[in-house]
Short mmCIF file of C-alpha atoms in Angstrom, two decimals:
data_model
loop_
_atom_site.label_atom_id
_atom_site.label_comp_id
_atom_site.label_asym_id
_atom_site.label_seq_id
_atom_site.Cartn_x
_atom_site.Cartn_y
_atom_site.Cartn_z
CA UNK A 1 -106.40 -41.09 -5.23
CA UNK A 2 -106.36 -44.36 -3.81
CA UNK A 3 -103.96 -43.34 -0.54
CA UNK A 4 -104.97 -42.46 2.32
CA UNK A 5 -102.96 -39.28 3.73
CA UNK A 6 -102.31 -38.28 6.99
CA UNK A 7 -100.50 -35.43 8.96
CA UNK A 8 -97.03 -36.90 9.51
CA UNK A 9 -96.95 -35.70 12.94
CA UNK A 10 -99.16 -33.47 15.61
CA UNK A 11 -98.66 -32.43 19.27
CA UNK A 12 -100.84 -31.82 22.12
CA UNK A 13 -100.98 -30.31 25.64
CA UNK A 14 -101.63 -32.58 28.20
CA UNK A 15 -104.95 -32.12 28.99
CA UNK A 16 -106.36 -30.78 25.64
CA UNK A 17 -108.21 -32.20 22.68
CA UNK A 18 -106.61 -33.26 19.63
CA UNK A 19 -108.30 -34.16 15.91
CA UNK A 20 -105.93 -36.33 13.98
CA UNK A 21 -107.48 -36.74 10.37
CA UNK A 22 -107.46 -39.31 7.13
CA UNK A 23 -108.18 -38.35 3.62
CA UNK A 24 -108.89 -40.54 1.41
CA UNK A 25 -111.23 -41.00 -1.64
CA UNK A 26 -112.01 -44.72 -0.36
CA UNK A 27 -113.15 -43.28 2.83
CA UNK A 28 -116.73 -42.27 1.05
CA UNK A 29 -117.62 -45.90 0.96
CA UNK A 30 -115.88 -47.45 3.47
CA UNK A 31 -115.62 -46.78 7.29
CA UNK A 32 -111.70 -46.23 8.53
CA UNK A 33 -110.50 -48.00 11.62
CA UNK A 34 -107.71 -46.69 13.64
CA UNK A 35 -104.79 -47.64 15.33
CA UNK A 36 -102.01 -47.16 18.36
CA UNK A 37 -98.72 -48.40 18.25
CA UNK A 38 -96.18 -47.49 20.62
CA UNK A 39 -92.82 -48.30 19.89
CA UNK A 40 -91.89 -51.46 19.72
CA UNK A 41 -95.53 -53.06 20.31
CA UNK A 42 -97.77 -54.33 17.75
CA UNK A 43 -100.69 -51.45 16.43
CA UNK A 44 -103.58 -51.58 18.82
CA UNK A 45 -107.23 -50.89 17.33
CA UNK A 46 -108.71 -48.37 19.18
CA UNK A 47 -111.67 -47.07 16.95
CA UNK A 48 -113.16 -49.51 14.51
CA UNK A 49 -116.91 -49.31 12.91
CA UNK A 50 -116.66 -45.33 12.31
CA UNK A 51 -116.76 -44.34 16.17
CA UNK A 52 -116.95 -47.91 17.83
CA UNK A 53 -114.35 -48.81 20.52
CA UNK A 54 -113.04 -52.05 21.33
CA UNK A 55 -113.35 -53.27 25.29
CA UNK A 56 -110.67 -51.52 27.44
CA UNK A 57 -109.99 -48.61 25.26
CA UNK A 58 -110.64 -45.17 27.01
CA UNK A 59 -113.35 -43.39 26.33
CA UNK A 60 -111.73 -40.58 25.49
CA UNK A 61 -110.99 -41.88 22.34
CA UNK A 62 -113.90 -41.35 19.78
CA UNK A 63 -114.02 -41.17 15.41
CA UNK A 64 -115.80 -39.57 13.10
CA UNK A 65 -115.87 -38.95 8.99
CA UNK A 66 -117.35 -36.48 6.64
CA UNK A 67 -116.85 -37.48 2.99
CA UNK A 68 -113.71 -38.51 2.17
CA UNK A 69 -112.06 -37.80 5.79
CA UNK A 70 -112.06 -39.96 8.66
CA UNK A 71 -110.75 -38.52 12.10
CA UNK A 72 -109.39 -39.62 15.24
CA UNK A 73 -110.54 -37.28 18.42
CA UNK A 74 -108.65 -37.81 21.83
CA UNK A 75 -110.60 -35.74 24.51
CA UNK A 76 -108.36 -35.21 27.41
CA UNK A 77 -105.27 -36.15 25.91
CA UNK A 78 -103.10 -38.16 28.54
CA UNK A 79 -98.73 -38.94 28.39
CA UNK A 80 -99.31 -42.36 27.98
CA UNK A 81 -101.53 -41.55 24.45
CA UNK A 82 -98.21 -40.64 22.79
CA UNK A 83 -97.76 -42.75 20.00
CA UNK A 84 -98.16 -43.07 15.85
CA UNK A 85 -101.86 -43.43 14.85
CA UNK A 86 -102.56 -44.99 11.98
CA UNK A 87 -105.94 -45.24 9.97
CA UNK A 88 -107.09 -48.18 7.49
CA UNK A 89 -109.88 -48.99 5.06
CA UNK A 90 -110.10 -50.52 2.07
CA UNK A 91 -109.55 -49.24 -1.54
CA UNK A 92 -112.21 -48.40 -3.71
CA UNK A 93 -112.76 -52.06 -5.41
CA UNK A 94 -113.32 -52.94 -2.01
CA UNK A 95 -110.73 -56.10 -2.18
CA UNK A 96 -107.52 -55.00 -0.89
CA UNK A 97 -106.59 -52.85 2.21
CA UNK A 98 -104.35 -50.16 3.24
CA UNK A 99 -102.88 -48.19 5.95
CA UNK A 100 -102.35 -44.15 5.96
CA UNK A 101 -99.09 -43.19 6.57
CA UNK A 102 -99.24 -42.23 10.21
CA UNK A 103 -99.34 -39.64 12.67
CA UNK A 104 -96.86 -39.20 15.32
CA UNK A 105 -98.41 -38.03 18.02
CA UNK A 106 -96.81 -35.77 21.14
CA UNK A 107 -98.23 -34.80 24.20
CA UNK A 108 -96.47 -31.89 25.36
CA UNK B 1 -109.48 -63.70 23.46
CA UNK B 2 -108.12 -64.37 20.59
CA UNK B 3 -103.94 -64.72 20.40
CA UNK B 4 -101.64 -64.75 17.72
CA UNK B 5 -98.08 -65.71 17.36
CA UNK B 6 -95.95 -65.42 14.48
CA UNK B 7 -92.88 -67.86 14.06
CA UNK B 8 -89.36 -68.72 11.59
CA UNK B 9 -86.59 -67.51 10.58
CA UNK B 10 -85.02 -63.78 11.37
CA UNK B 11 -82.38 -63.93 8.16
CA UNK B 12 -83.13 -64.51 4.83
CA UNK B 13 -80.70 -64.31 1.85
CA UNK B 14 -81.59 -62.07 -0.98
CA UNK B 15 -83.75 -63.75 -3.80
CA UNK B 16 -84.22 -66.56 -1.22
CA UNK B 17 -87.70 -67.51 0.09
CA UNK B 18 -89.29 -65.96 3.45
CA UNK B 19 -91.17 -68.62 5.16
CA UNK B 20 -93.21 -67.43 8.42
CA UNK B 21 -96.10 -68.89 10.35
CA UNK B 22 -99.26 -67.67 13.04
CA UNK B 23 -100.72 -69.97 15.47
CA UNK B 24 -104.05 -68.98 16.41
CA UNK B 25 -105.26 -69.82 20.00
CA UNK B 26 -108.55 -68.70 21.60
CA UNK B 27 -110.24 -68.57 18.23
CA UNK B 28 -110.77 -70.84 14.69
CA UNK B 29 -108.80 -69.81 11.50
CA UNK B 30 -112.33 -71.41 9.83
CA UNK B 31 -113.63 -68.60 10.89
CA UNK B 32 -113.17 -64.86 9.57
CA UNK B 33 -110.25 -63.83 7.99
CA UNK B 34 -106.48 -64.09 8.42
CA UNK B 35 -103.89 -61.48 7.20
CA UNK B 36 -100.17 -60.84 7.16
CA UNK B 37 -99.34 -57.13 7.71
CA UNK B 38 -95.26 -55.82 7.33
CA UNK B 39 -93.45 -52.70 8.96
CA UNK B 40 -90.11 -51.76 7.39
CA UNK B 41 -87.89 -50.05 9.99
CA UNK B 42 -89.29 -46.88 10.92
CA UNK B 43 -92.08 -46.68 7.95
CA UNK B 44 -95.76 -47.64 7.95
CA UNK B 45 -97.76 -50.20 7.90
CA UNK B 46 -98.66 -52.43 4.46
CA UNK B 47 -101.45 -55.30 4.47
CA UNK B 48 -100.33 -57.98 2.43
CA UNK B 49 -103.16 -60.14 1.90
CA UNK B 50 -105.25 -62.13 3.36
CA UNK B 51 -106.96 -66.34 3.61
CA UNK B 52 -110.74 -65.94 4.63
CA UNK B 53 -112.24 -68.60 6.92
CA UNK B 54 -113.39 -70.94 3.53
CA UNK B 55 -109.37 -70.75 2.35
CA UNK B 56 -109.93 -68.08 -0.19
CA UNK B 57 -106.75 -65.54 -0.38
CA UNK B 58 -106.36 -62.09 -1.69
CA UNK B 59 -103.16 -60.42 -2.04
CA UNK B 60 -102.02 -56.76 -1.85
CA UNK B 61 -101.77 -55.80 -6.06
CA UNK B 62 -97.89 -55.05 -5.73
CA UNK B 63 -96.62 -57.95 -3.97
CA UNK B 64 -98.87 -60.64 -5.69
CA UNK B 65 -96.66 -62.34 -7.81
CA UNK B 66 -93.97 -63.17 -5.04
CA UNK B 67 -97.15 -63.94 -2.20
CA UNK B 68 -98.80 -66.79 -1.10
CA UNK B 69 -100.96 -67.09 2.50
CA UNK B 70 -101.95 -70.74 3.37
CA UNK B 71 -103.26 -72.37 6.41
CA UNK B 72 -102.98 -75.69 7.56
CA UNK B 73 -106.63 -75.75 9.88
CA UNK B 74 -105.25 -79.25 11.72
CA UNK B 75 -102.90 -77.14 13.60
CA UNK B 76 -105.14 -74.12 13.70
CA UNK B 77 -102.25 -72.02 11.70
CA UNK B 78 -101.59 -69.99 8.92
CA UNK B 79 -98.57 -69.04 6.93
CA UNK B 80 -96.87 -66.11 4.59
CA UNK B 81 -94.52 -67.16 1.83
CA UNK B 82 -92.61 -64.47 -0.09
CA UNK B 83 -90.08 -65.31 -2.86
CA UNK B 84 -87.53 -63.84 -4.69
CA UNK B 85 -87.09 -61.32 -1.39
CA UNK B 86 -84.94 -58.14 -1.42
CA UNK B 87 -83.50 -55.69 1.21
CA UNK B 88 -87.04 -53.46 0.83
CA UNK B 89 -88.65 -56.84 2.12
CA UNK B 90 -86.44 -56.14 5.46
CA UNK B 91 -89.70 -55.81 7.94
CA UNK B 92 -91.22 -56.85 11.34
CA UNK B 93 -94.29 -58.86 9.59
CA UNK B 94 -97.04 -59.21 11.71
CA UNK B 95 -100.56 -61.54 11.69
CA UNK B 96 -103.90 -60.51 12.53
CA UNK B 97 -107.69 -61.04 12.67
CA UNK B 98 -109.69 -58.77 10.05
CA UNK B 99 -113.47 -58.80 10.84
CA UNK B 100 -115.40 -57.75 7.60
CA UNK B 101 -118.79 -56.44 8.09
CA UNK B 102 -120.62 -54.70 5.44
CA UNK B 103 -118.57 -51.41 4.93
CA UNK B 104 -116.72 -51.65 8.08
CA UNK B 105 -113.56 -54.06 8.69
CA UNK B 106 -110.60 -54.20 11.38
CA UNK B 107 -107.92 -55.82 12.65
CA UNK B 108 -108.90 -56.36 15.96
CA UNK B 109 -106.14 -59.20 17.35
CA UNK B 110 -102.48 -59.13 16.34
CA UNK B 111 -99.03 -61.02 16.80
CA UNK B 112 -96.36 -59.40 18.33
CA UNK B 113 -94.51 -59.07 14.80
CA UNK B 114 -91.51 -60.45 14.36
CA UNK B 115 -88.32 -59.49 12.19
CA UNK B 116 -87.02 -60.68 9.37
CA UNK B 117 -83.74 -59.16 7.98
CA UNK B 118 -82.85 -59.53 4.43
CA UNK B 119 -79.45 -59.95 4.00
CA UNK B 120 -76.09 -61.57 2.90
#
């Protein structure tokens, strides 16, 4: 498949650790990058590069992938990391681009 | 840092023409690549193509037809046209940065998004 799928939604206890995945058969080729958007706001990259963090993003944020799954680890999950996550690669020709579906993420 | 801010219209009349524009400050549209990303109310995210830094465009398969992405590198901008538009075309479209390395790529900077209603 040329999708990438994600759990539509996942919750969390403040505090805990939470693995939000992305399957994908593109994802054996090509890294996944991940996003935060809150409502309203424009997505925020917080893991690019595999595991790779941009400048102000918390630590506690970290990525990893096995074959064709990419996944998004918050260690330590805060209130304010409530939000849809959203990963993106590219397709398997490696010209075009394309998001997963999202996970909406609570923290309980 | 690199900023982005999209611009035009909010309404646009079915099988009419959206028209929108990104200024680029802090950063050179000759350099990497520019993209146009859309959010329908409520749903995901779809990447709609893209002008690299030598003017070279790609286009998400589905909306090809009805896209183009130019850029006008005078005024350090770059624009989305999409004809023949439709109530699914109803989005907040967004601009970003993608930064292509090897096997990896991101958007790392992004507009603000802004709305466009298709409608009567």
């Amino acid at each position: 498949s040329s999708d990438l799928t994600q759990d539509p939604a996942v919750s969390v206890a403040l505090g805990q650790t939470v693995r939000i995945t992305c399957q994908g058969d593109s994802l054996r080729s090509y890294y996944a990058s991940w996003y935060q958007q809150k409502p309203g706001q424009a997505p925020l990259l917080v893991i690019y590069d595999k595991n790779s963090r941009p400048s102000g993003i918390p630590d506690r944020f970290s990525g990893s992938s096995s074959g064709n799954t990419a996944s998004l680890t918050i260690t330590g999950a805060q209130a304010e990391d409530e939000a849809d996550y959203y990963c993106n690669s590219r397709y398997n020709n490696g010209n075009h681009w394309l998001f997963g579906g999202g996970t909406k993420l609570t923290v309980l | 840092q690199v900023q982005l801010q999209e611009s035009g219209p909010g309404l646009v009349k079915p099988s009419e023409t959206l028209s929108l524009t990104c200024t680029v400050s802090g950063g050179s549209i000759t350099s990497d690549y520019w993209s146009w990303i859309r959010q329908p109310p409520g749903k995901g995210l779809e990447w709609i193509g893209y002008i690299s830094y030598s003017g070279r465009t790609n286009y998400h398969p589905s909306l090809k037809s009805r896209v183009t992405i130019s850029e006008d590198t005078s005024k350090n901008q770059f624009s989305l046209t999409l004809t023949s538009v439709t109530a699914a075309d109803t989005a907040v479209y967004f601009c970003a940065r993608l930064t292509i390395v090897g096997p990896t790529s991101d958007f790392d900077f992004w507009g603000q998004g802004t709305l466009v209603t298709v409608s009567s």
